[in-house]
Amino acid sequence: MKRALCGLLAAASLSLPARAARTIPVQVDGEHLPGVSYVDSGVTYVPLRMLLDTLGGWEIWWDSAEKIAVATSADHDLAADPDENRITINGTDYAGRVTVENGRTYVPLRLVAEALGGSAEWDRYMGGAAMTSPGAAYDAVELYWLSRVISAESGAEPLNGQIAVGNVVLNRVASDTFPNTVPGVVFDRNFAVQFEPVENGTIYNTPTAQSVAAAKRALDGESVVGKALYFYAPALSQGIWINANRPYLTTIGCHRFYL
C-alpha cells in the first residue's frame, strides 16, 4: 500500500454540514484539540489527524487507491472509510459516519476514544466534549477545570499555595455539603457563586504551566492544607462569614485557609 504522507489533504474538500451542525471546543487530557470540531445530531466529530497527533505515536496517511484514511501506532491499526461510514480498529468494524471536510477526515469522537480504550464525555460547563486518552493519569474534565480554578484564583502564588487551592476544591468534592465533581464545585451557586473567577470570567483563561502541575499534584493526593474547605485573600475580601463560622487553619501566600 503506497502511503501518501502528504496526509489527508489528498481527499476532496467539502464544507461543514449545513444541517444542525455547530462548531464546539474539544479537549484531550486537559488541552484543547486544534482545528475545527463540531456536533451534529448529538454526535461530536473531530479531525482524525489532529486527534491522533494529539494522542501521539501515530503515523497517519490517506490511501488514495482505497479512498480511506489509515493510521497505525505501536498498539493499534485504524482505517476510516467515508464511502462505507465504517471505522476499523484492530480488525473490528464500527459503524460511524466518516466524512471528508475541508481536506480533513472527520470521525465520531466517542466511538474512536472508546475503541482505543479511552473515554469521552460532554462537558456542559465548557460547552464541548472532553476525551481522556487511554492510560491517562488524570480524568480530562477534572484536570481541565482544576487547573483553571487554581490558575485564576492563585496564579501568582507559590506552588504550595496553588496546591492548597486545589486541595480545597477536591476536599469539597469529597464533602457531602458540596457537589461531587470538580466542575460542579467550581461552578457551584447553591450559596451564591463560590469562586470569583466564575463571576468575572477568568475561569476560562488558559492556566499557567505551574497551575497545571499543581492540579496534577493535588489530584495525586498531595495535601498542604489538610481538610480545609474554605479560603480567601484578605487583600481582596473581608471574609466576614468565614471568620465568623469556620476554624482558621493556616496562611499560605496571600490566602487564609479554614476548615
CSV table of C-alpha atoms in Angstrom, one decimal:
chain,number,residue,atom,x,y,z
A,1,MET,CA,0.0,0.0,0.0
A,2,LYS,CA,1.5,3.3,-1.1
A,3,ARG,CA,1.5,5.9,1.7
A,4,ALA,CA,0.7,9.4,0.6
A,5,LEU,CA,2.4,11.1,3.6
A,6,CYS,CA,1.2,14.5,2.4
A,7,GLY,CA,-1.7,13.5,4.6
A,8,LEU,CA,-5.4,13.7,4.4
A,9,LEU,CA,-5.3,16.8,2.2
A,10,ALA,CA,-5.3,14.5,-0.8
A,11,ALA,CA,-9.0,13.9,-0.1
A,12,ALA,CA,-11.7,16.1,-1.7
A,13,SER,CA,-12.6,19.2,0.2
A,14,LEU,CA,-16.2,19.7,1.4
A,15,SER,CA,-17.7,22.3,3.7
A,16,LEU,CA,-19.0,21.5,7.2
A,17,PRO,CA,-22.5,20.0,7.0
A,18,ALA,CA,-25.1,22.8,7.0
A,19,ARG,CA,-27.8,20.8,8.8
A,20,ALA,CA,-27.8,21.3,12.6
A,21,ALA,CA,-24.0,21.1,12.9
A,22,ARG,CA,-22.2,23.6,15.1
A,23,THR,CA,-18.6,24.0,16.0
A,24,ILE,CA,-17.6,23.3,19.5
A,25,PRO,CA,-14.4,23.1,21.6
A,26,VAL,CA,-12.9,19.7,22.3
A,27,GLN,CA,-10.2,19.0,24.8
A,28,VAL,CA,-8.0,15.9,25.3
A,29,ASP,CA,-6.4,15.3,28.7
A,30,GLY,CA,-7.0,19.0,29.6
A,31,GLU,CA,-5.6,20.5,26.4
A,32,HIS,CA,-7.7,22.0,23.6
A,33,LEU,CA,-7.7,20.0,20.4
A,34,PRO,CA,-6.5,22.1,17.4
A,35,GLY,CA,-8.7,22.6,14.4
A,36,VAL,CA,-12.4,22.7,13.9
A,37,SER,CA,-14.7,20.1,15.7
A,38,TYR,CA,-18.4,20.1,15.5
A,39,VAL,CA,-21.5,18.4,16.9
A,40,ASP,CA,-24.3,17.1,14.7
A,41,SER,CA,-27.4,15.2,15.9
A,42,GLY,CA,-25.8,14.8,19.3
A,43,VAL,CA,-22.6,13.3,18.0
A,44,THR,CA,-19.2,15.1,18.3
A,45,TYR,CA,-17.0,14.8,15.2
A,46,VAL,CA,-13.3,15.6,15.3
A,47,PRO,CA,-10.5,15.8,12.7
A,48,LEU,CA,-8.8,12.4,12.8
A,49,ARG,CA,-5.3,13.5,12.1
A,50,MET,CA,-5.4,16.2,14.8
A,51,LEU,CA,-6.8,13.8,17.3
A,52,LEU,CA,-4.2,11.1,16.7
A,53,ASP,CA,-1.4,13.7,16.6
A,54,THR,CA,-2.5,15.0,20.0
A,55,LEU,CA,-2.5,11.4,21.4
A,56,GLY,CA,1.0,10.9,19.9
A,57,GLY,CA,2.8,8.0,18.5
A,58,TRP,CA,0.6,7.6,15.3
A,59,GLU,CA,1.5,7.6,11.7
A,60,ILE,CA,-1.4,8.8,9.5
A,61,TRP,CA,-1.9,8.9,5.8
A,62,TRP,CA,-4.6,8.9,3.1
A,63,ASP,CA,-4.8,5.8,0.9
A,64,SER,CA,-5.8,7.3,-2.4
A,65,ALA,CA,-6.4,3.9,-4.0
A,66,GLU,CA,-8.8,2.7,-1.4
A,67,LYS,CA,-10.1,6.2,-0.6
A,68,ILE,CA,-9.7,5.7,3.1
A,69,ALA,CA,-7.8,7.3,6.0
A,70,VAL,CA,-5.3,4.9,7.5
A,71,ALA,CA,-3.3,5.2,10.8
A,72,THR,CA,-1.0,2.9,12.8
A,73,SER,CA,0.6,3.1,16.2
A,74,ALA,CA,2.6,0.6,18.2
A,75,ASP,CA,-0.6,-0.9,19.6
A,76,HIS,CA,-3.3,-0.1,17.1
A,77,ASP,CA,-4.3,-0.1,13.4
A,78,LEU,CA,-7.1,2.1,12.2
A,79,ALA,CA,-8.9,2.7,8.9
A,80,ALA,CA,-11.7,5.3,8.4
A,81,ASP,CA,-13.8,4.7,5.3
A,82,PRO,CA,-16.1,7.6,4.3
A,83,ASP,CA,-17.8,5.7,1.5
A,84,GLU,CA,-18.9,2.9,3.9
A,85,ASN,CA,-19.2,5.0,7.0
A,86,ARG,CA,-17.1,2.5,8.8
A,87,ILE,CA,-14.1,2.7,11.1
A,88,THR,CA,-12.0,-0.4,11.6
A,89,ILE,CA,-9.8,-0.6,14.6
A,90,ASN,CA,-7.6,-3.6,15.2
A,91,GLY,CA,-9.7,-5.7,12.9
A,92,THR,CA,-13.0,-4.8,14.4
A,93,ASP,CA,-15.5,-2.8,12.3
A,94,TYR,CA,-17.6,0.0,13.9
A,95,ALA,CA,-20.4,1.8,12.2
A,96,GLY,CA,-20.0,5.5,12.4
A,97,ARG,CA,-20.3,8.4,10.0
A,98,VAL,CA,-17.0,9.3,8.4
A,99,THR,CA,-16.7,12.5,6.3
A,100,VAL,CA,-14.0,14.4,4.5
A,101,GLU,CA,-14.5,18.1,5.0
A,102,ASN,CA,-12.1,20.9,4.2
A,103,GLY,CA,-9.5,18.3,3.3
A,104,ARG,CA,-9.8,16.6,6.7
A,105,THR,CA,-11.2,13.3,7.7
A,106,TYR,CA,-13.8,13.6,10.5
A,107,VAL,CA,-14.8,10.7,12.8
A,108,PRO,CA,-17.0,10.4,15.9
A,109,LEU,CA,-15.0,11.2,19.0
A,110,ARG,CA,-16.7,8.9,21.4
A,111,LEU,CA,-16.6,5.9,19.1
A,112,VAL,CA,-12.8,6.3,18.4
A,113,ALA,CA,-12.0,7.2,22.0
A,114,GLU,CA,-13.7,4.1,23.5
A,115,ALA,CA,-12.5,1.7,20.8
A,116,LEU,CA,-8.9,2.8,21.6
A,117,GLY,CA,-9.5,2.2,25.3
A,118,GLY,CA,-10.1,5.8,26.4
A,119,SER,CA,-13.3,7.7,27.2
A,120,ALA,CA,-15.2,10.8,26.0
A,121,GLU,CA,-17.9,12.8,27.7
A,122,TRP,CA,-19.9,16.0,27.2
A,123,ASP,CA,-18.8,18.9,29.4
A,124,ARG,CA,-21.7,21.3,29.7
A,125,TYR,CA,-19.5,23.9,31.5
A,126,MET,CA,-17.1,24.0,28.6
A,127,GLY,CA,-19.9,23.6,26.0
A,128,GLY,CA,-18.0,20.9,24.3
A,129,ALA,CA,-16.5,17.4,24.5
A,130,ALA,CA,-13.7,16.0,26.6
A,131,MET,CA,-11.6,13.0,25.9
A,132,THR,CA,-9.5,11.1,28.5
A,133,SER,CA,-6.9,9.2,26.5
A,134,PRO,CA,-6.1,5.5,27.1
A,135,GLY,CA,-3.9,5.1,30.2
A,136,ALA,CA,-4.1,8.8,31.1
A,137,ALA,CA,-3.2,9.5,34.7
A,138,TYR,CA,-5.9,12.1,35.2
A,139,ASP,CA,-9.6,12.5,34.1
A,140,ALA,CA,-9.6,15.1,31.4
A,141,VAL,CA,-12.5,17.1,32.8
A,142,GLU,CA,-11.1,17.1,36.4
A,143,LEU,CA,-7.7,18.3,35.2
A,144,TYR,CA,-9.2,20.9,32.9
A,145,TRP,CA,-11.2,22.7,35.5
A,146,LEU,CA,-9.0,22.2,38.5
A,147,SER,CA,-6.0,23.7,36.7
A,148,ARG,CA,-8.1,26.6,35.6
A,149,VAL,CA,-9.6,27.4,39.0
A,150,ILE,CA,-6.1,27.1,40.6
A,151,SER,CA,-4.6,29.5,37.9
A,152,ALA,CA,-7.4,32.0,38.2
A,153,GLU,CA,-7.5,32.0,42.0
A,154,SER,CA,-3.8,31.7,42.7
A,155,GLY,CA,-1.7,32.1,39.6
A,156,ALA,CA,0.7,34.5,41.3
A,157,GLU,CA,1.0,32.3,44.4
A,158,PRO,CA,3.9,29.9,45.1
A,159,LEU,CA,3.4,26.3,44.1
A,160,ASN,CA,2.3,25.1,47.6
A,161,GLY,CA,-0.3,27.9,47.6
A,162,GLN,CA,-1.6,26.7,44.3
A,163,ILE,CA,-1.7,23.1,45.5
A,164,ALA,CA,-3.6,24.3,48.6
A,165,VAL,CA,-6.4,25.9,46.4
A,166,GLY,CA,-6.6,22.5,44.5
A,167,ASN,CA,-6.9,20.8,47.9
A,168,VAL,CA,-9.9,22.9,48.9
A,169,VAL,CA,-11.7,22.1,45.6
A,170,LEU,CA,-11.0,18.4,46.0
A,171,ASN,CA,-12.0,18.5,49.7
A,172,ARG,CA,-15.3,19.9,48.6
A,173,VAL,CA,-15.8,17.2,46.1
A,174,ALA,CA,-15.3,14.7,48.9
A,175,SER,CA,-17.7,16.5,51.2
A,176,ASP,CA,-21.4,15.8,51.4
A,177,THR,CA,-22.0,19.6,51.6
A,178,PHE,CA,-20.8,20.3,48.1
A,179,PRO,CA,-21.3,18.9,44.6
A,180,ASN,CA,-19.3,15.7,44.0
A,181,THR,CA,-17.4,16.7,40.8
A,182,VAL,CA,-14.7,19.2,40.2
A,183,PRO,CA,-16.7,21.3,37.7
A,184,GLY,CA,-19.7,21.0,40.0
A,185,VAL,CA,-17.7,22.5,42.8
A,186,VAL,CA,-16.1,25.2,40.7
A,187,PHE,CA,-19.5,26.4,39.3
A,188,ASP,CA,-21.5,25.8,42.5
A,189,ARG,CA,-24.1,28.5,43.0
A,190,ASN,CA,-26.0,26.9,45.8
A,191,PHE,CA,-25.0,29.6,48.3
A,192,ALA,CA,-24.1,32.2,45.6
A,193,VAL,CA,-21.0,32.0,43.4
A,194,GLN,CA,-18.2,30.3,45.3
A,195,PHE,CA,-15.2,31.3,43.3
A,196,GLU,CA,-14.7,34.9,42.0
A,197,PRO,CA,-13.2,33.7,38.6
A,198,VAL,CA,-16.6,32.2,37.7
A,199,GLU,CA,-18.2,35.6,38.2
A,200,ASN,CA,-15.6,37.6,36.3
A,201,GLY,CA,-14.9,35.0,33.6
A,202,THR,CA,-11.2,34.4,34.3
A,203,ILE,CA,-12.1,30.7,35.0
A,204,TYR,CA,-12.0,30.3,31.2
A,205,ASN,CA,-8.4,31.6,30.8
A,206,THR,CA,-5.7,29.2,29.8
A,207,PRO,CA,-3.9,28.0,33.0
A,208,THR,CA,-0.2,28.6,33.7
A,209,ALA,CA,2.1,25.6,33.5
A,210,GLN,CA,2.7,25.8,37.2
A,211,SER,CA,-1.1,25.7,37.8
A,212,VAL,CA,-1.4,22.5,35.7
A,213,ALA,CA,1.4,21.0,37.7
A,214,ALA,CA,-0.3,22.0,41.0
A,215,ALA,CA,-3.6,20.4,39.8
A,216,LYS,CA,-1.8,17.2,39.0
A,217,ARG,CA,-0.1,17.1,42.4
A,218,ALA,CA,-3.4,17.8,44.1
A,219,LEU,CA,-5.1,15.0,42.1
A,220,ASP,CA,-2.2,12.7,43.0
A,221,GLY,CA,-3.1,13.2,46.7
A,222,GLU,CA,-0.5,15.8,47.8
A,223,SER,CA,-2.1,17.9,50.5
A,224,VAL,CA,-0.8,21.1,52.2
A,225,VAL,CA,-3.9,22.2,54.0
A,226,GLY,CA,-5.4,19.0,55.3
A,227,LYS,CA,-9.2,19.1,55.2
A,228,ALA,CA,-9.6,22.8,54.5
A,229,LEU,CA,-12.9,23.7,52.8
A,230,TYR,CA,-12.5,27.5,52.5
A,231,PHE,CA,-10.0,30.2,51.7
A,232,TYR,CA,-10.0,33.9,51.0
A,233,ALA,CA,-7.5,36.7,50.3
A,234,PRO,CA,-7.7,39.4,53.0
A,235,ALA,CA,-6.4,42.0,50.4
A,236,LEU,CA,-9.5,41.4,48.3
A,237,SER,CA,-12.2,40.3,50.8
A,238,GLN,CA,-13.1,40.8,54.5
A,239,GLY,CA,-14.0,37.2,54.8
A,240,ILE,CA,-16.7,38.1,57.3
A,241,TRP,CA,-18.7,34.9,57.1
A,242,ILE,CA,-15.7,32.6,57.0
A,243,ASN,CA,-14.1,34.3,60.0
A,244,ALA,CA,-17.3,34.0,62.0
A,245,ASN,CA,-18.2,30.4,61.1
A,246,ARG,CA,-15.1,28.4,60.2
A,247,PRO,CA,-12.0,27.4,62.2
A,248,TYR,CA,-8.8,29.1,60.9
A,249,LEU,CA,-6.1,26.7,59.7
A,250,THR,CA,-3.1,28.4,58.1
A,251,THR,CA,-2.0,31.2,55.8
A,252,ILE,CA,-0.1,30.5,52.6
A,253,GLY,CA,1.0,33.4,50.5
A,254,CYS,CA,-2.0,35.8,50.1
A,255,HIS,CA,-4.6,33.3,51.2
A,256,ARG,CA,-6.0,32.3,54.6
A,257,PHE,CA,-7.3,28.7,54.8
A,258,TYR,CA,-10.2,27.5,57.0
A,259,LEU,CA,-11.7,24.1,57.9
